[in-house]
XYZ file of C-alpha atoms in Angstrom:
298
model
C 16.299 -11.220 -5.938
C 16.334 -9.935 -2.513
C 18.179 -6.452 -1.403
C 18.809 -5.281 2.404
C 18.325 -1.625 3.384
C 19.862 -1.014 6.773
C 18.043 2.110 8.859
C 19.498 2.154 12.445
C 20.562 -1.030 12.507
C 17.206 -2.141 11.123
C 17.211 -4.766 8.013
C 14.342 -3.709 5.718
C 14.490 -5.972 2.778
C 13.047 -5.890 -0.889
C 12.219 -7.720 -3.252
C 13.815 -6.986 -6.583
C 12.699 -8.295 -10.260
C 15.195 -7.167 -12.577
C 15.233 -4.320 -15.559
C 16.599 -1.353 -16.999
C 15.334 2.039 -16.691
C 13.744 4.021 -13.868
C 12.562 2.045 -10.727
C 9.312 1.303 -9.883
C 8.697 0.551 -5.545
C 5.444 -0.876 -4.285
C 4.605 -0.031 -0.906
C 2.175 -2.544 0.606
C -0.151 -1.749 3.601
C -1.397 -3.784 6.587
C -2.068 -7.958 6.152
C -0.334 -7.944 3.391
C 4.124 -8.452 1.952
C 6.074 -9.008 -1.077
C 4.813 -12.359 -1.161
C 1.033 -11.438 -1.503
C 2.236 -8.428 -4.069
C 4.359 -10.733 -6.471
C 1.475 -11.938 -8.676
C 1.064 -8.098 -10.039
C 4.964 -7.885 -9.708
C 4.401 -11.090 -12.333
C 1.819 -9.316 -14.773
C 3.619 -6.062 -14.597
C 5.100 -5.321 -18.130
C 7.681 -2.221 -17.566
C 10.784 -2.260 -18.342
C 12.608 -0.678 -15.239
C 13.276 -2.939 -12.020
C 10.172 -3.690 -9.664
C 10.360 -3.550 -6.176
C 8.117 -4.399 -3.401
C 9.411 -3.590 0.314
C 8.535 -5.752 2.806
C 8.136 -3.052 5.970
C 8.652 -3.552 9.465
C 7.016 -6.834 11.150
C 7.353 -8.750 8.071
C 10.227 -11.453 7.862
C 13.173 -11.095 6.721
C 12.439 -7.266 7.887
C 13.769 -6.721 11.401
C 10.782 -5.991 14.135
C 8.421 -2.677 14.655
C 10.997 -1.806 17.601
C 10.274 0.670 20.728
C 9.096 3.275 20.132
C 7.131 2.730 16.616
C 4.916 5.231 15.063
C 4.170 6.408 11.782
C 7.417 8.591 11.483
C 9.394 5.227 12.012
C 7.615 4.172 8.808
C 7.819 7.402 6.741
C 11.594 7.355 7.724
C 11.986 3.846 6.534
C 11.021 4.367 2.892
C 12.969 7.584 2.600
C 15.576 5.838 3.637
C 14.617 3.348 1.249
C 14.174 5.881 -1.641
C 17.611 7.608 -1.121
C 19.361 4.047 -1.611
C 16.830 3.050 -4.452
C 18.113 6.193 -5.994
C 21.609 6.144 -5.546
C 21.634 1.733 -6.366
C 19.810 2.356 -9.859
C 21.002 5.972 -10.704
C 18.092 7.143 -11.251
C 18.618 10.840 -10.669
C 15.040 11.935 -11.810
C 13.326 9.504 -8.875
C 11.694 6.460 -8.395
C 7.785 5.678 -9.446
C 6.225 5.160 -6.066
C 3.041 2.866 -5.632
C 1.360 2.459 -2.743
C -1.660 0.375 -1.420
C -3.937 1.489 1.691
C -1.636 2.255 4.608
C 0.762 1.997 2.530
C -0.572 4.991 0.505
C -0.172 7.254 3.241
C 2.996 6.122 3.341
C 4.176 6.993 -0.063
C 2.332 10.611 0.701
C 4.277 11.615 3.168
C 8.017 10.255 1.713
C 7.268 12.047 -1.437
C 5.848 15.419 0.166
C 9.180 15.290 3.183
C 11.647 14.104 0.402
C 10.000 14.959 -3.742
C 13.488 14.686 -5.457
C 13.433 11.129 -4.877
C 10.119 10.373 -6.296
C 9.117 10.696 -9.900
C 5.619 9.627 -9.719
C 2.808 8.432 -7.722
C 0.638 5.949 -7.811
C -1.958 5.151 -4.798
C -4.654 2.687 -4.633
C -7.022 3.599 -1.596
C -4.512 5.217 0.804
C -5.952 5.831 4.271
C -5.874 8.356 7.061
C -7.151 8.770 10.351
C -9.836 8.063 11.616
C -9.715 4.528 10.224
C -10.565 1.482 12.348
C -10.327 3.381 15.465
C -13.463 1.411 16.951
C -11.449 -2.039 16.609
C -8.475 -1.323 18.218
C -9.238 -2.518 21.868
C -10.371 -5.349 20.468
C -7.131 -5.822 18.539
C -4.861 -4.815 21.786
C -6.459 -7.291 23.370
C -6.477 -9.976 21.132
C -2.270 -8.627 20.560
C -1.958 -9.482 24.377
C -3.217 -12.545 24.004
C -0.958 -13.417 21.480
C -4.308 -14.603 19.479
C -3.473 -14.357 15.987
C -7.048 -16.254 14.427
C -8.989 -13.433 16.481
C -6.881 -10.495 15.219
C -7.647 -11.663 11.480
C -11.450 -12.188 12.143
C -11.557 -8.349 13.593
C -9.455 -6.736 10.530
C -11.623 -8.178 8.293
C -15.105 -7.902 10.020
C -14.671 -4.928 11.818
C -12.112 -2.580 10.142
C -12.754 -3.815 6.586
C -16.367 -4.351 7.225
C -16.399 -7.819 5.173
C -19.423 -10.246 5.891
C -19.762 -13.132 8.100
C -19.825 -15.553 5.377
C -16.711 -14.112 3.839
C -14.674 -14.520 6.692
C -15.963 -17.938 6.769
C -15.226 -18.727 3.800
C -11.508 -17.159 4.394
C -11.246 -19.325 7.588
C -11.829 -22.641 5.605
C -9.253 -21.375 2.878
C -5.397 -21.846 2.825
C -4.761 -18.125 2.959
C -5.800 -17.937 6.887
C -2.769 -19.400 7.884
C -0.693 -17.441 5.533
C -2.820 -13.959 7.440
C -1.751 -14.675 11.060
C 1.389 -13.814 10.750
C 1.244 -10.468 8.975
C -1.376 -9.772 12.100
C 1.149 -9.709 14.519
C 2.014 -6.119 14.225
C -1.800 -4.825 13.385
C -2.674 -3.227 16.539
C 1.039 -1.442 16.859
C 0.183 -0.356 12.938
C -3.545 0.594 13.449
C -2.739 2.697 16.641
C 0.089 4.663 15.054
C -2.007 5.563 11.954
C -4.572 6.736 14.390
C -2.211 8.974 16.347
C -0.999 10.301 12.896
C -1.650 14.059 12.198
C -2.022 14.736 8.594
C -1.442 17.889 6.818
C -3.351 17.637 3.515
C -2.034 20.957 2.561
C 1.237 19.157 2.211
C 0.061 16.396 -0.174
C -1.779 18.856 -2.380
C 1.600 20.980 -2.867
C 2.704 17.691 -4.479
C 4.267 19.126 -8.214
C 4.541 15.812 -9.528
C 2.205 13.067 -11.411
C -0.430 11.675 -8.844
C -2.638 8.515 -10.126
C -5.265 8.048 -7.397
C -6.958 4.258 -8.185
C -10.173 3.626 -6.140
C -12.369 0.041 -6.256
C -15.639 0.570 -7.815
C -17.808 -1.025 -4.820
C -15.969 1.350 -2.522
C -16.703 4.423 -4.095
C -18.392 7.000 -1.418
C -19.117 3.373 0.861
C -17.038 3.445 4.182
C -14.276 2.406 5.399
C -12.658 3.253 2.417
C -14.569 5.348 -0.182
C -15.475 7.973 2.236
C -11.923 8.713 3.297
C -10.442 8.441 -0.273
C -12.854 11.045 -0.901
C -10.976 12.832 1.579
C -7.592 12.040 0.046
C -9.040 13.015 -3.623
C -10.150 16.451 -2.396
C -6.354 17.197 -0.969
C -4.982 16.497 -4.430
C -7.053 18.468 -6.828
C -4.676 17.623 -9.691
C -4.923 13.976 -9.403
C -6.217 11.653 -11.911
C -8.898 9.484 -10.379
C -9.191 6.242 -11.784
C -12.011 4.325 -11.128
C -11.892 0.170 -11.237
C -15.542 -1.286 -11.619
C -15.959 -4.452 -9.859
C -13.107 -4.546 -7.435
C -13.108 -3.604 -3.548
C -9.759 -3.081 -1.624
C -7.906 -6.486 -2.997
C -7.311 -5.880 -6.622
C -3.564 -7.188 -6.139
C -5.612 -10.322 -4.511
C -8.832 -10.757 -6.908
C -7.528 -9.237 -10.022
C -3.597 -8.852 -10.067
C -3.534 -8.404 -14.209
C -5.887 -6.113 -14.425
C -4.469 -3.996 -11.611
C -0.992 -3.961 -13.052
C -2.410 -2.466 -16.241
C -3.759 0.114 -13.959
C -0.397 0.847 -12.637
C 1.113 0.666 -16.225
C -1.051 2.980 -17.261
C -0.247 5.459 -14.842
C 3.444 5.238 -15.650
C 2.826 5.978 -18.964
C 0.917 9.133 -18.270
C 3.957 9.979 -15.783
C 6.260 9.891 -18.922
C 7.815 6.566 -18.378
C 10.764 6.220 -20.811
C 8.886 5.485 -24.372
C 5.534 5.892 -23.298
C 5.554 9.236 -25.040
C 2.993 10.417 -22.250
C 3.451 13.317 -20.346
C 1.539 13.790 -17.160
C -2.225 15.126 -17.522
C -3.769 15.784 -13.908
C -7.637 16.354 -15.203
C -8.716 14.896 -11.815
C -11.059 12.995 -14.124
C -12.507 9.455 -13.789
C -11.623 6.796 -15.763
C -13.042 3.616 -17.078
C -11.204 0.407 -15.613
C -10.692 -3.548 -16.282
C -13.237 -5.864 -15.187
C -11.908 -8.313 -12.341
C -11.913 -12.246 -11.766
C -11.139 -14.424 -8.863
C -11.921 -14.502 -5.185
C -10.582 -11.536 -2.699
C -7.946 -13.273 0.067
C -7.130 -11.220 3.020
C -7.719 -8.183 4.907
C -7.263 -4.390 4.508
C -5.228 -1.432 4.605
């Protein structure tokens, strides 16, 4: 099922599985939509509706528009949570997950606007400085309306992936599906760069925070060093470690990282669970993965 948000004359649309109960929203970051997000939508067992928003640059969204920056984006998804809210009447919030870029995201909806989120949920969310040293490259290859260059530099020079992997990606089906969702990256990468964060903000947060980190990228940059920065801003946070995966759980291992995110529900106090929150800011044990990552970062 498919649902339209309008935001000055902006379509942002959703996808929508059906349910009953509070609403869960996953918020995906850079190189990546609702498409490449379905397969955990798929393994997900909650009972509530799932939805995945498919942001700006990302068909049948509308276009990053003039004047784009991070606030357009933050704006966006509270404008999204409000109507979330008022569609499902779900007057204690929505459970908000979000992946990489869109991590940050979901930080600063929930710290501007808390009454309409319940939870959190973020799997490596980034902040600046992150892949600052590509984005000339990026502009360039943007200008040049070179789509196959812009997926070789996410992935080799932002996510730091080998030369063999991105091989190996070039030869696969999923290249084609990447080009398009680089279109936007340099607009995206440059207005996370020129985004000021105040951590202080994040780690006034009063509600359940999950923080989910891949095993190989703990303390490893790009993005174990700045989770570790995220982490220290939310001292309350439960810090779930997942052994075996990088940044592309939702790509390598989407059933084990929807237990992940059902497990964090249930220590938010989803209906049933019989869980109430418990920020130990503790690590936790997590599911093995299987499969092949597919695509880029943040």
């Amino acid at each position: 099922m498919l649902k339209l948000v309008e935001r000055e004359g902006v379509p942002l649309a959703l996808t929508r599985r059906p349910g009953s109960g509070r609403p869960l929203l996953i918020v995906p970051g850079v190189m990546a939509d609702a498409a490449a997000w379905q397969p955990v939508v798929d393994a997900l067992d909650v009972a509530g509706p799932v939805y995945v928003l498919n942001r700006r640059g990302r068909e049948p969204s509308g276009a990053l528009g003039p004047g784009y920056s991070m606030r357009t984006e933050i704006d966006d998804l509270v404008r999204v949570l409000e109507e979330l809210v008022a569609a499902e009447d779900a007057d204690r919030g929505v459970d908000l997950f979000g992946w990489s870029f869109g991590g940050l995201l979901a930080l600063e909806a929930a710290a501007r606007h808390p009454r309409t989120v319940h939870s959190l949920a973020l799997y490596e969310p980034v902040v600046r400085p992150f892949g600052r040293g590509a984005l000339a490259a990026l502009r360039r290859a943007a200008e040049a309306n070179d789509l196959d260059r812009a997926v070789e530099i996410v992935n080799r020079d932002v996510s730091g992936f080998s030369e063999e992997y991105v091989t190996r990606l070039r030869r696969s089906t999923a290249w084609q599906t990447l080009k398009p969702l680089a279109a936007p990256l340099a607009s995206e990468l440059t207005a996370l760069n020129d985004h000021p964060v105040d951590l202080s903000a994040f780690g006034a947060l009063d509600l359940p925070v999950t923080l989910l980190q891949g095993g190989e990228n703990a303390g490893v940059p790009p993005y174990g060093d700045v989770f570790a920065v995220i982490a220290s801003a939310l001292p309350r946070a439960r810090v779930v470690t997942m052994p075996g995966q990088g940044h592309l759980a939702h790509a390598q291992d989407p059933e084990g990282l929807a237990r992940h995110i059902e497990q964090a529900l249930r220590r938010a106090g989803r209906p049933g669970s019989g869980a109430g929150w418990s920020g130990a800011g503790l690590p936790e044990a997590g599911l093995p993965k299987t499969g092949l990552p597919e695509a880029g970062p943040a």
